[in-house]
Structures are given as C-alpha cells and as structure tokens.
Short mmCIF file of C-alpha atoms in Angstrom, two decimals:
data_model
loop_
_atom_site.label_atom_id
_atom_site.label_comp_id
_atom_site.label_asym_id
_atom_site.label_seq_id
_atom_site.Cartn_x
_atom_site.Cartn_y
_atom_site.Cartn_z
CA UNK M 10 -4.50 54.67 17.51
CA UNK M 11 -7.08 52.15 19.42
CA UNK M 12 -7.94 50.79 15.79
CA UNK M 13 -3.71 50.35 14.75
CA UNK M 14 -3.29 48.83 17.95
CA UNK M 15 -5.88 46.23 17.43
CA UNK M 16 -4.54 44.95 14.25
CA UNK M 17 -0.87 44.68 15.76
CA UNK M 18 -0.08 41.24 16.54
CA UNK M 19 2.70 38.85 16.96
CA UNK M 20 3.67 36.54 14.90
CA UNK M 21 6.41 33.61 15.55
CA UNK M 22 8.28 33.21 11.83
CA UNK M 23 7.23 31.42 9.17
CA UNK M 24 8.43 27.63 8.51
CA UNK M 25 6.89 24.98 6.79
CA UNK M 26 7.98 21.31 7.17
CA UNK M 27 5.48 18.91 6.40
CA UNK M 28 6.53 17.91 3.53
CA UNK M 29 10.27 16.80 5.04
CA UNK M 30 8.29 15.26 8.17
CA UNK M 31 5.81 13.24 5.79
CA UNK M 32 8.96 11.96 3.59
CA UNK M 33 10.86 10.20 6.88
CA UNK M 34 7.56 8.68 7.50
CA UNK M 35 7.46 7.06 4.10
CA UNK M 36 10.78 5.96 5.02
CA UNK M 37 10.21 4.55 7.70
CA UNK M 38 7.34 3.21 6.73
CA UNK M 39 9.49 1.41 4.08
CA UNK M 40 12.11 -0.11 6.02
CA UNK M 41 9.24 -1.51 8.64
CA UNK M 42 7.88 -3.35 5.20
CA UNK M 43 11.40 -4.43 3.24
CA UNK M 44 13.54 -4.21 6.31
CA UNK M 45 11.56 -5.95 9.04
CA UNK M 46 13.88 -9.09 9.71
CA UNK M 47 17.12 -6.97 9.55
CA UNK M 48 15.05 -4.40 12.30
CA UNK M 49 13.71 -6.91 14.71
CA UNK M 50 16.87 -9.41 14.61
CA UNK M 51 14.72 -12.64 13.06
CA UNK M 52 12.12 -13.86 10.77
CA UNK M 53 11.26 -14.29 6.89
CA UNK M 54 12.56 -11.79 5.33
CA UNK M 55 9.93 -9.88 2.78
CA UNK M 56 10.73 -11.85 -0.18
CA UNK M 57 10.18 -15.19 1.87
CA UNK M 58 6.93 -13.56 3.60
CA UNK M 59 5.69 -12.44 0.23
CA UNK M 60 6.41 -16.18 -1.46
CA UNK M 61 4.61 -17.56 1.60
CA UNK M 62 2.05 -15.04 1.71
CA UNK M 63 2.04 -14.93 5.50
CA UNK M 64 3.86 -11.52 7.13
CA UNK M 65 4.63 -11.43 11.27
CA UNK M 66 2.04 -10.51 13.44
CA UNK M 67 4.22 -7.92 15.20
CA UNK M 68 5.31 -6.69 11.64
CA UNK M 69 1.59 -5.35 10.53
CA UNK M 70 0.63 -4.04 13.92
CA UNK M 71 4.27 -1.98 13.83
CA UNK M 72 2.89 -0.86 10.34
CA UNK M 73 -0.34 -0.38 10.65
CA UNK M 74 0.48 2.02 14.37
CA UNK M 75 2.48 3.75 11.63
CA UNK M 76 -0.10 4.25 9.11
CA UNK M 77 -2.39 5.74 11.42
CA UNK M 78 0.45 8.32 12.89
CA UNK M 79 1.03 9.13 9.47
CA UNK M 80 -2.71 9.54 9.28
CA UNK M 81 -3.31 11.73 12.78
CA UNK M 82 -0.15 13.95 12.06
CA UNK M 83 -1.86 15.39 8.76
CA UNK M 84 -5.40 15.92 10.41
CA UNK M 85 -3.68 18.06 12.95
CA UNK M 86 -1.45 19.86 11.21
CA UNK M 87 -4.52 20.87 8.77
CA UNK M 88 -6.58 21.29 11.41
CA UNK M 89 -3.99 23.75 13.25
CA UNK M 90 -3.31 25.24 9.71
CA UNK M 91 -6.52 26.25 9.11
CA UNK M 92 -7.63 27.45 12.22
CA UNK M 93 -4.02 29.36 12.85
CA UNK M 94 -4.83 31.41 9.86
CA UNK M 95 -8.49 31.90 10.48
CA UNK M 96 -7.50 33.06 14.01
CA UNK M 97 -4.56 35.70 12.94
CA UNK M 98 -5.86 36.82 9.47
CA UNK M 99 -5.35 40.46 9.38
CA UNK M 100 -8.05 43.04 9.41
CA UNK M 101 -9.72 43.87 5.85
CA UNK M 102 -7.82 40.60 4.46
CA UNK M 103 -10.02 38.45 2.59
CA UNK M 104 -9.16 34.73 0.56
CA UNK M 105 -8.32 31.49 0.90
CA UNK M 106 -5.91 28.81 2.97
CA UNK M 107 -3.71 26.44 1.84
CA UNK M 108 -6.82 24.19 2.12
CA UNK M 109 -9.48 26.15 0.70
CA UNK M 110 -10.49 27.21 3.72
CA UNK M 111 -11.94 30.63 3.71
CA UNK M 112 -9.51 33.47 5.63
CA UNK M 113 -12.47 35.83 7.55
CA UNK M 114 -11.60 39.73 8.06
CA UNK M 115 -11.79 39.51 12.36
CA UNK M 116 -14.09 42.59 12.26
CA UNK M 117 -16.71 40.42 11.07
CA UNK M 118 -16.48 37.74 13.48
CA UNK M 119 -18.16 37.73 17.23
CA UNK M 120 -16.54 37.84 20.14
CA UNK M 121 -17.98 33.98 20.91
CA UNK M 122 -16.64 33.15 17.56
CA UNK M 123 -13.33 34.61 18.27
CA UNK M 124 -12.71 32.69 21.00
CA UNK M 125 -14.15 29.23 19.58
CA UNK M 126 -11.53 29.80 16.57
CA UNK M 127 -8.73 30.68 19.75
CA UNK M 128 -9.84 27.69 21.71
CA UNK M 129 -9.41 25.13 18.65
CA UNK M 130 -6.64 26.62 17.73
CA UNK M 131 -4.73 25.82 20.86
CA UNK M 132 -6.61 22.70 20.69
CA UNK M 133 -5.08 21.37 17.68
CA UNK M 134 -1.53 22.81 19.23
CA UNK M 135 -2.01 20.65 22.32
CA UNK M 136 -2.88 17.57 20.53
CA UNK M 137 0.12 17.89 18.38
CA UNK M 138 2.36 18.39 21.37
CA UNK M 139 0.82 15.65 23.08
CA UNK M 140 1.25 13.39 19.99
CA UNK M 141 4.74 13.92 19.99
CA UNK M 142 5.80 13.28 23.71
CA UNK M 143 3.44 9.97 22.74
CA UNK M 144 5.41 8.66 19.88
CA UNK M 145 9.01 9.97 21.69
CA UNK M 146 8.19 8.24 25.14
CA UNK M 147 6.57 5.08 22.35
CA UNK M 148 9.69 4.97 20.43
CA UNK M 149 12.18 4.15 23.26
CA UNK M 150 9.87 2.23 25.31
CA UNK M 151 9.62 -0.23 22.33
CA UNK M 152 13.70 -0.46 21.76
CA UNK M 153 14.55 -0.92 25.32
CA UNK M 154 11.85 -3.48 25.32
CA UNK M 155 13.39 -5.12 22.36
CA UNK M 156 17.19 -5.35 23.05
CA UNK M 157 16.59 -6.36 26.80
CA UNK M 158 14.63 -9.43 25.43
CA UNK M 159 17.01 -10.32 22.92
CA UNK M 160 19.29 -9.86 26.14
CA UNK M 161 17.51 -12.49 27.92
CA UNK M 162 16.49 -14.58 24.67
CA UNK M 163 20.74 -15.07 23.97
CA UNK M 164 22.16 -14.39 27.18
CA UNK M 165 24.78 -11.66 26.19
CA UNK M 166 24.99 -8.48 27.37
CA UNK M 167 23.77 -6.50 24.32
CA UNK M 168 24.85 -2.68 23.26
CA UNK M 169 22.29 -0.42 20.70
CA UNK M 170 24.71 -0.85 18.74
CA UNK M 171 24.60 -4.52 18.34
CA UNK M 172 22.14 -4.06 15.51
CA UNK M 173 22.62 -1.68 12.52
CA UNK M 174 19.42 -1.21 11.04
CA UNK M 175 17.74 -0.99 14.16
CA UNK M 176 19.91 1.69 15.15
CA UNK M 177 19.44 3.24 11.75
CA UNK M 178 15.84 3.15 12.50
CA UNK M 179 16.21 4.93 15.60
CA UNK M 180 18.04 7.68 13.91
CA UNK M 181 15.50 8.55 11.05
CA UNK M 182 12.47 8.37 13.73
CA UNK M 183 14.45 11.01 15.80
CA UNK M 184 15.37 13.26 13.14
CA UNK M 185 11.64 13.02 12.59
CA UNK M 186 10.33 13.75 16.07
CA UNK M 187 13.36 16.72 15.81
CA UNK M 188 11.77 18.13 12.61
CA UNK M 189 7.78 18.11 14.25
CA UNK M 190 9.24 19.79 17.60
CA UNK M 191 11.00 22.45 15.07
CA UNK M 192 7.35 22.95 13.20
CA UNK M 193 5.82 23.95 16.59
CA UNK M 194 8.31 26.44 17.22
CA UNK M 195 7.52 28.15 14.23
CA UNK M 196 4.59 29.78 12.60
CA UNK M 197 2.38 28.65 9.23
CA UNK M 198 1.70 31.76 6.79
CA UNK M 199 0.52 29.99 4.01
CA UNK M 200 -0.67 32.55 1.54
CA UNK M 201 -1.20 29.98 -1.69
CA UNK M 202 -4.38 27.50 -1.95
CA UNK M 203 -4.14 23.61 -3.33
CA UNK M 204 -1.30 21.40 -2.88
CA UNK M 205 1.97 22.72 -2.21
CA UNK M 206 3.82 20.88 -4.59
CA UNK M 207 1.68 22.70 -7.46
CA UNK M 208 3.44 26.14 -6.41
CA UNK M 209 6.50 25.61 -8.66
CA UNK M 210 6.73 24.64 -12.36
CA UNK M 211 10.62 23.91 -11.92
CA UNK M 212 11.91 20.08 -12.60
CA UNK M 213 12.03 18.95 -9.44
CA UNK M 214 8.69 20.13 -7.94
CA UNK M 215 7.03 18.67 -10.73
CA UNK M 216 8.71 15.48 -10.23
CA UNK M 217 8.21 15.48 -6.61
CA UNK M 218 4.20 15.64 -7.71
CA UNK M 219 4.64 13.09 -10.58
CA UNK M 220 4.94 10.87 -7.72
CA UNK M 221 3.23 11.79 -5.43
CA UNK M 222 -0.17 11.57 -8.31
CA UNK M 223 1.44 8.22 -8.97
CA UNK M 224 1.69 6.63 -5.48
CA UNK M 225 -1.68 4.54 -4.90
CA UNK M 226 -4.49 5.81 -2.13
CA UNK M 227 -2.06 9.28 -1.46
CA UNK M 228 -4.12 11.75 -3.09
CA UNK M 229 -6.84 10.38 -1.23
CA UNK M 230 -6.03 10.26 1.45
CA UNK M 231 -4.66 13.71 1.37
CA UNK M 232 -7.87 15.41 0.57
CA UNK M 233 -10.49 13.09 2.67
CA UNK M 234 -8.48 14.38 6.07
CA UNK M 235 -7.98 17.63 4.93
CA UNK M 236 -11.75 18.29 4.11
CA UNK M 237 -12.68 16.38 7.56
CA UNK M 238 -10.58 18.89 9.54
CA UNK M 239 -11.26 22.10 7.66
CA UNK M 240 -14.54 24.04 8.61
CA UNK M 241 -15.64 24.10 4.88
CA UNK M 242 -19.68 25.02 2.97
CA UNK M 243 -18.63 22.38 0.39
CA UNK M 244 -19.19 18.70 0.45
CA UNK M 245 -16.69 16.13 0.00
CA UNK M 246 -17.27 15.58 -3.73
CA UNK M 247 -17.14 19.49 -4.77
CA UNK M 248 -13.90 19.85 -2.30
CA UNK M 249 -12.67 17.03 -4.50
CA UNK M 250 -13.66 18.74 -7.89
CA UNK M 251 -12.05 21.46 -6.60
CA UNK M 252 -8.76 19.70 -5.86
CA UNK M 253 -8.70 17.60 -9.14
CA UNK M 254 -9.40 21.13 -10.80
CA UNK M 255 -6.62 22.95 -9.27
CA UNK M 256 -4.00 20.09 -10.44
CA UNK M 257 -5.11 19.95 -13.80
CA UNK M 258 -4.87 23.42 -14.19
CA UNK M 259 -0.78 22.99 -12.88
CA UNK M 260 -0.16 20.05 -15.29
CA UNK M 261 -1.71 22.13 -17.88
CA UNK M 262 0.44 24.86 -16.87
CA UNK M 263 3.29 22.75 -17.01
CA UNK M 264 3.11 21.49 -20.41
CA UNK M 265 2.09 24.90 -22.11
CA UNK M 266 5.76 26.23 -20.08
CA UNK M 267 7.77 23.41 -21.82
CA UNK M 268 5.80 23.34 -25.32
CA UNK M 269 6.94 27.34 -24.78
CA UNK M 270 10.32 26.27 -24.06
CA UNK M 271 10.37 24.38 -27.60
CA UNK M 272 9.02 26.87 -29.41
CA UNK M 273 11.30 26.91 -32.41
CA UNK M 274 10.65 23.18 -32.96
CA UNK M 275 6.80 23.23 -32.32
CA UNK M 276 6.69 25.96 -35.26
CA UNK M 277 5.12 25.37 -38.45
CA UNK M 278 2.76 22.36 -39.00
CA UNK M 279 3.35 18.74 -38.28
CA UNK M 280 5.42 16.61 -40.43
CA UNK M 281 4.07 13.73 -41.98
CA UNK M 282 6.45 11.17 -41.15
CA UNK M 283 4.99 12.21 -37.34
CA UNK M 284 1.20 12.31 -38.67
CA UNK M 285 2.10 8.47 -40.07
CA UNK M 286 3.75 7.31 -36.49
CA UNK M 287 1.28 8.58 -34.27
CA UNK M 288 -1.73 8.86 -36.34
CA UNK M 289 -1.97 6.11 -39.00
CA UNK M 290 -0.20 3.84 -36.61
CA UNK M 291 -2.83 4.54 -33.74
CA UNK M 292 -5.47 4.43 -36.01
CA UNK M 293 -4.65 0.92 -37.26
CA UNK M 294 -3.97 -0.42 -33.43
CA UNK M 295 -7.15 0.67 -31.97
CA UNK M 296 -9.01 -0.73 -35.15
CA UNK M 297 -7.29 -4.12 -34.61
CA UNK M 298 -8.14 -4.09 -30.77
CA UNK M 299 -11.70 -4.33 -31.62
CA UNK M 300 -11.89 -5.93 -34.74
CA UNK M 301 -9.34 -9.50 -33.87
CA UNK M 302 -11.77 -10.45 -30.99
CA UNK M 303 -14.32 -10.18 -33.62
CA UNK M 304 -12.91 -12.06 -36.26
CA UNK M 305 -10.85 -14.37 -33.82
CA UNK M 306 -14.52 -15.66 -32.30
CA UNK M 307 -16.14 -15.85 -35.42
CA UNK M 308 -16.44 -18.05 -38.71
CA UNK M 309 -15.07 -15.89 -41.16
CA UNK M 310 -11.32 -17.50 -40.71
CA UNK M 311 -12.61 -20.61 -40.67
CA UNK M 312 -10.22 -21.58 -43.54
CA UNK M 313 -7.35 -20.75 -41.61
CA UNK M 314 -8.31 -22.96 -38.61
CA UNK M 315 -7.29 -26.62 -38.48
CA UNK M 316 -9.65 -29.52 -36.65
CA UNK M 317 -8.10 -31.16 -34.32
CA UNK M 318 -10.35 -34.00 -33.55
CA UNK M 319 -10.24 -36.49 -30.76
CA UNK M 320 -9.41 -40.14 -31.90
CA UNK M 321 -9.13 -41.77 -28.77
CA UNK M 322 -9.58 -41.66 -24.94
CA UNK M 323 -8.81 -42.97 -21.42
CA UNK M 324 -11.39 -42.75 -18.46
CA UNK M 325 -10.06 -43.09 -14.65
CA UNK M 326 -11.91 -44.00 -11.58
CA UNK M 327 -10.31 -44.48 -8.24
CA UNK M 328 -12.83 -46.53 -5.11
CA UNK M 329 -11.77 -47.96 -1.63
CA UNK M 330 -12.32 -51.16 -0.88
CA UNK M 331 -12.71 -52.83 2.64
CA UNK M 332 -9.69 -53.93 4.70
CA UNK M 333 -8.25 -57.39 2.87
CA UNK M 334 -6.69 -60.29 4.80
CA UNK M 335 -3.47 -62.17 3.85
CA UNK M 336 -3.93 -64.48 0.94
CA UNK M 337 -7.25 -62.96 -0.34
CA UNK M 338 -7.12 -62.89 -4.30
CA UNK M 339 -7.38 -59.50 -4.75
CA UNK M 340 -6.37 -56.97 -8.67
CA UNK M 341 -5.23 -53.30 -8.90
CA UNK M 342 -2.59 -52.10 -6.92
CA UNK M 343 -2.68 -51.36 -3.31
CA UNK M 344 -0.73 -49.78 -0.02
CA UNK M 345 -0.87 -51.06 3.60
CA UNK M 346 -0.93 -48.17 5.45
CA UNK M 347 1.41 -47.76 8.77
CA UNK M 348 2.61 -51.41 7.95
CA UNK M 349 -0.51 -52.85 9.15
CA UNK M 350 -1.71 -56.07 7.84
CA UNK M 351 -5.14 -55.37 7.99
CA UNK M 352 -5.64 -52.32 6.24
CA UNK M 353 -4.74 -52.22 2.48
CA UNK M 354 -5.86 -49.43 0.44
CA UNK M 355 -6.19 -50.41 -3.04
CA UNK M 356 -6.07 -47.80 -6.21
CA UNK M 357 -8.01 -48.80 -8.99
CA UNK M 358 -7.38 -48.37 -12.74
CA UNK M 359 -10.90 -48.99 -14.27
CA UNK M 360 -11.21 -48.98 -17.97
CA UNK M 361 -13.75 -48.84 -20.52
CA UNK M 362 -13.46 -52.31 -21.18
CA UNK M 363 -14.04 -53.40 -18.00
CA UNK M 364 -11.05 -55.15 -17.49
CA UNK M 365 -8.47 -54.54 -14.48
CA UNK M 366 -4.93 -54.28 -14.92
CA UNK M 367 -2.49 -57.23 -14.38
CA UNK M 368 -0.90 -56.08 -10.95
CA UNK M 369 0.04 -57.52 -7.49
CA UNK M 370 -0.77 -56.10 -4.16
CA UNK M 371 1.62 -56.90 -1.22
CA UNK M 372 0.77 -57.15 2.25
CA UNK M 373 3.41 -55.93 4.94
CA UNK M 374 3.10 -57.75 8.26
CA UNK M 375 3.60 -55.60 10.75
CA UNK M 376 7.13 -56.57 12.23
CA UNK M 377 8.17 -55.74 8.06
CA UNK M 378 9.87 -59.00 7.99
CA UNK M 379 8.30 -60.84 5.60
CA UNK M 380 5.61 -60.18 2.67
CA UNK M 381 2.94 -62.15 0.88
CA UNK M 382 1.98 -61.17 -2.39
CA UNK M 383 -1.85 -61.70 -3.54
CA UNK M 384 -2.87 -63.43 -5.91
CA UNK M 385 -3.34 -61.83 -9.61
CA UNK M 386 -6.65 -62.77 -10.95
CA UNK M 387 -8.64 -61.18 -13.73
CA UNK M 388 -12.15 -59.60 -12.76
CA UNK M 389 -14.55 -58.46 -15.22
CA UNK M 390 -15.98 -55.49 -12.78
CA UNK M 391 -15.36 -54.26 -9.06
CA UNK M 392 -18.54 -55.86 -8.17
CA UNK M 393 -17.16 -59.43 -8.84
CA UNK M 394 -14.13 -58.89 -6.66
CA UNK M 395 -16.23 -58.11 -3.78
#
C-alpha cells in the first residue's frame, strides 16, 4: 500500500498551446513590421521606409523587444516542459520528451536530485508567471503612454478608440497574454518526441510544417533554445542530426502515404512520354548549364561572333582655375557661384587636339543687374590661358 501510494499523484489536465501562442506572436510581429505607421499614428509607411532604406528608431526597438519575447517564451516553456515531465514521470516509465529529453523512472533518482528537478521546475513556472505580469503591466504602460502624448502633441481629448489598428493591436496581444495565463493553468503530458507538427500526416499539419521548414532562421532557432534549456548527453550538432533525422523520416512518411493513396496510377512502369519530359529533358538542361559557359567563353563560336571595333573616340578632362576678374579673356564655360564677381568656376572641355571650345563665360555682379561677357579667344593648352 506504502509503494501504490507513492506513485499516486496529481495531475492538473492536459493542454497544449504553444503553438496558438507562437502564431499571435508572428502576428504581431507582422503588423509591428507592415503596420507600423497605421499603429503609432505617423511616419513612412514600410514601402516608403523600405525605398528609403531607413526604418524608425522606435519601430526596431518595438520589434526587436518582440523578437526576444518570442525568444524567452520558448526557452521557458521547454525548459518547464522538460523538467515538468522529468519531475512527474511515473514509476517504472522509461523514454523520451517532446524534446528528446530523457523521462527517468523516480526510483532511480536521489532524494537531492529530486528536489533539484522540483526546484527548477517551479523555477521555470515562476519565470513564466513573472514574464507575463511583465509584458501585461509593459503592454498598457506603453498605450497609455502613447495616446496621452498624441493627447498633448494635438490637443484633443483622445478615446482608444481613436485609432483602429492600434486598438486592433491591443486586442491580439491580449488574447495572447489570455492564451499563456490559460497554459499555466493546465498541465503538459507530452508523450511524442520531435516537433509537434510531425505528429499528423493529414493536409493541414503538413502544411502548417511546409511553412514552418520554409520560414528563414525558424528551425533554428527552434532547436538552438530547445537544446540550451534541456538537460541533454548530446551536443548541439548530434541534437541537430537528430532533429533533421526525425523530419526527414515524416516527409518521407508523407510521400510514401500519398504515393499509397495513388496506387492505381503509380502501377506498372513509367511511360515514356514521362521518361522523355523529365528525363531526356533534364538530361539536356543540366548538360547545357555546363557546357554554354564553356563554349560561350571560348573560341570555338568564333564564327558566330561579330567585331565590333572602335573607330573613333572623345577624351574629357575637367580643372579649376583661379578666381577671374571682369574683362579677363578667358575660354570654356564657366559659373559664378552665389552671384559673386570674383569667383568663377570654369568647366573645361579639353580635347585631343588641344584646342578649346568656342564659348563665353559671363560674370554676374553681385547686385545681378548687369553682366559682362569675356572675351572668346582661342588657346592652344590650359597652360597658355594662365
């Protein structure tokens, strides 16, 4: 009876909602990056930003607090996963977390290690708590903030509901900090290793992970903070053989299931027209890949190529000369600059002759009532003018 009674323990029920809680941060996420000028009530909007290349200063802080919630949120709910199921796995029980995390039979641990495992269990429980009254107390301390300065800014009385996709905003960040208070009410019981999107071959859980494998840095991401978190034997590159193994081994799942479901058309051998489409055709392209640099680079189509030789030129040069006074002969072109008389700059068309071109420079006086034009004289070379 002693022994029964020690394996008897309670359990809140079972609910998992990361993977709800990690799509409103993507949206959110999303409408801090397209939606930022509608949100904070001025600015470029992200197509201006992006021609510009210049964002608000205020815009990547808001997204870069975001990334690293988005960041902190995993590591602790892996790092309360884990440990939860370490803690409460039942006696004789023996395999493996979500994570890959080893489940120990409790008869085999200590009593010190028992209560390490309890203590960083309510560790990580505290830290998510806290992490929520942080980002609640954050959240409005940031719109009050904002619509009492745009108060002041405008000097009208302004409602929450003065802006729309601010107040949209609000909404999907508290439906989010309503879903991560409903995960701490209830219990993980994960009983299925790798990624939970690999537990179901149906259409939409394979789509879900078609984009998930797609979207840049996620993967990642995803298994750098779950191996940091998880007690683990393995180093990071054999927990990430073991993850890349694991989804290979679903996709391959996934295509043997639908080459099943078209069984009565995969039957029998290939047809040609096929082997000519994919085969021949694929052939031929990767052959041409390599071989038209080749041949492109080369002087075996010589005879195709046409000369195109040059026949004739035109050199440029371009010198500043000292300032010139009124009356001075001077050739080229040239500007007085901020209707000075003093200062003419003078732009200088050299060719290879050596031979200026016939042009007049004009000297503004300063009042810009009257002009002198220079006289046009030929020069053989710039050193002859000065």
């Amino acid at each position: 009876l002693d022994k029964a009674s020690s394996y008897a323990r309670f359990r809140k029920p079972q609910r998992d909602f990361y993977k709800e809680r990690f799509v409103l941060q993507l949206v959110l996420l999303m409408m801090l990056i397209f939606l930022w000028n509608n949100i904070s009530g001025g600015g470029r909007s992200f197509s201006a930003s992006l021609s510009a290349n210049l964002f608000s200063g205020r815009q990547v802080i808001t997204v870069v607090v975001i990334l690293a919630l988005i960041v902190m949120d995993r590591g602790l709910h892996t790092w309360h996963m884990t440990s939860h199921l370490r803690l409460h796995a039942s006696a004789g029980e023996l395999g493996t977390s979500s994570n890959g995390a080893s489940v120990l039979n409790l008869d085999t641990l200590t009593a010190k290690e028992k209560e390490e495992l309890a203590s960083r269990t309510l560790k990580a429980w505290w830290f998510r708590v806290l992490l929520l009254w942080a980002q609640l107390l954050g959240l409005h301390i940031a719109l009050i903030w904002q619509w009492t300065s745009a108060s002041i800014a405008t000097n009208m009385d302004l409602t929450m509901f003065s802006r729309g996709w601010l107040v949209f905003f609000y909404l999907i960040y508290a439906c989010y900090l309503v879903v991560t208070a409903l995960q701490l009410k209830y219990d993980i019981h994960s009983v299925r290793g790798g990624l939970r999107l690999c537990h179901s071959t149906n259409f939409w859980p394979w789509l879900q992970f078609k984009m998930f494998d797609a979207a840049p840095f996620m993967q990642e991401f995803r298994v750098l903070i779950d191996w940091t978190v998880t007690e683990t034997a393995m180093d990071f590159f054999m927990w990430m053989k073991l993850e890349d193994a694991h989804q290979n081994l679903y996709k391959v799942t996934c295509d043997m299931q639908a080459r099943r479901a078209n069984e009565k058309n995969d039957r029998g051998k290939r047809t040609p027209l096929e082997k000519v489409y994919c085969g021949v055709v694929g052939v031929f392209f990767l052959f041409l890949l390599i071989a038209a640099p080749l041949l492109w680079f080369s002087t075996a189509i010589s005879g195709l190529l046409v000369s195109n030789p040059v026949v004739a030129g035109r050199r440029g040069s371009g010198f500043r000369l000292p300032p010139c006074n009124i009356g001075l002969p001077i050739r080229g072109r040239g500007e007085c600059s901020n209707l000075q008389e003093d200062e003419c700059t003078l732009l200088w068309d050299w060719r290879p002759r050596g031979r200026c071109t016939q042009s007049r420079c004009i000297l503004f006086v300063m009042h810009g009532v009257e002009h002198i034009p220079c006289v046009a004289q030929d020069y053989r070379s710039p050193a002859e003018l000065q």
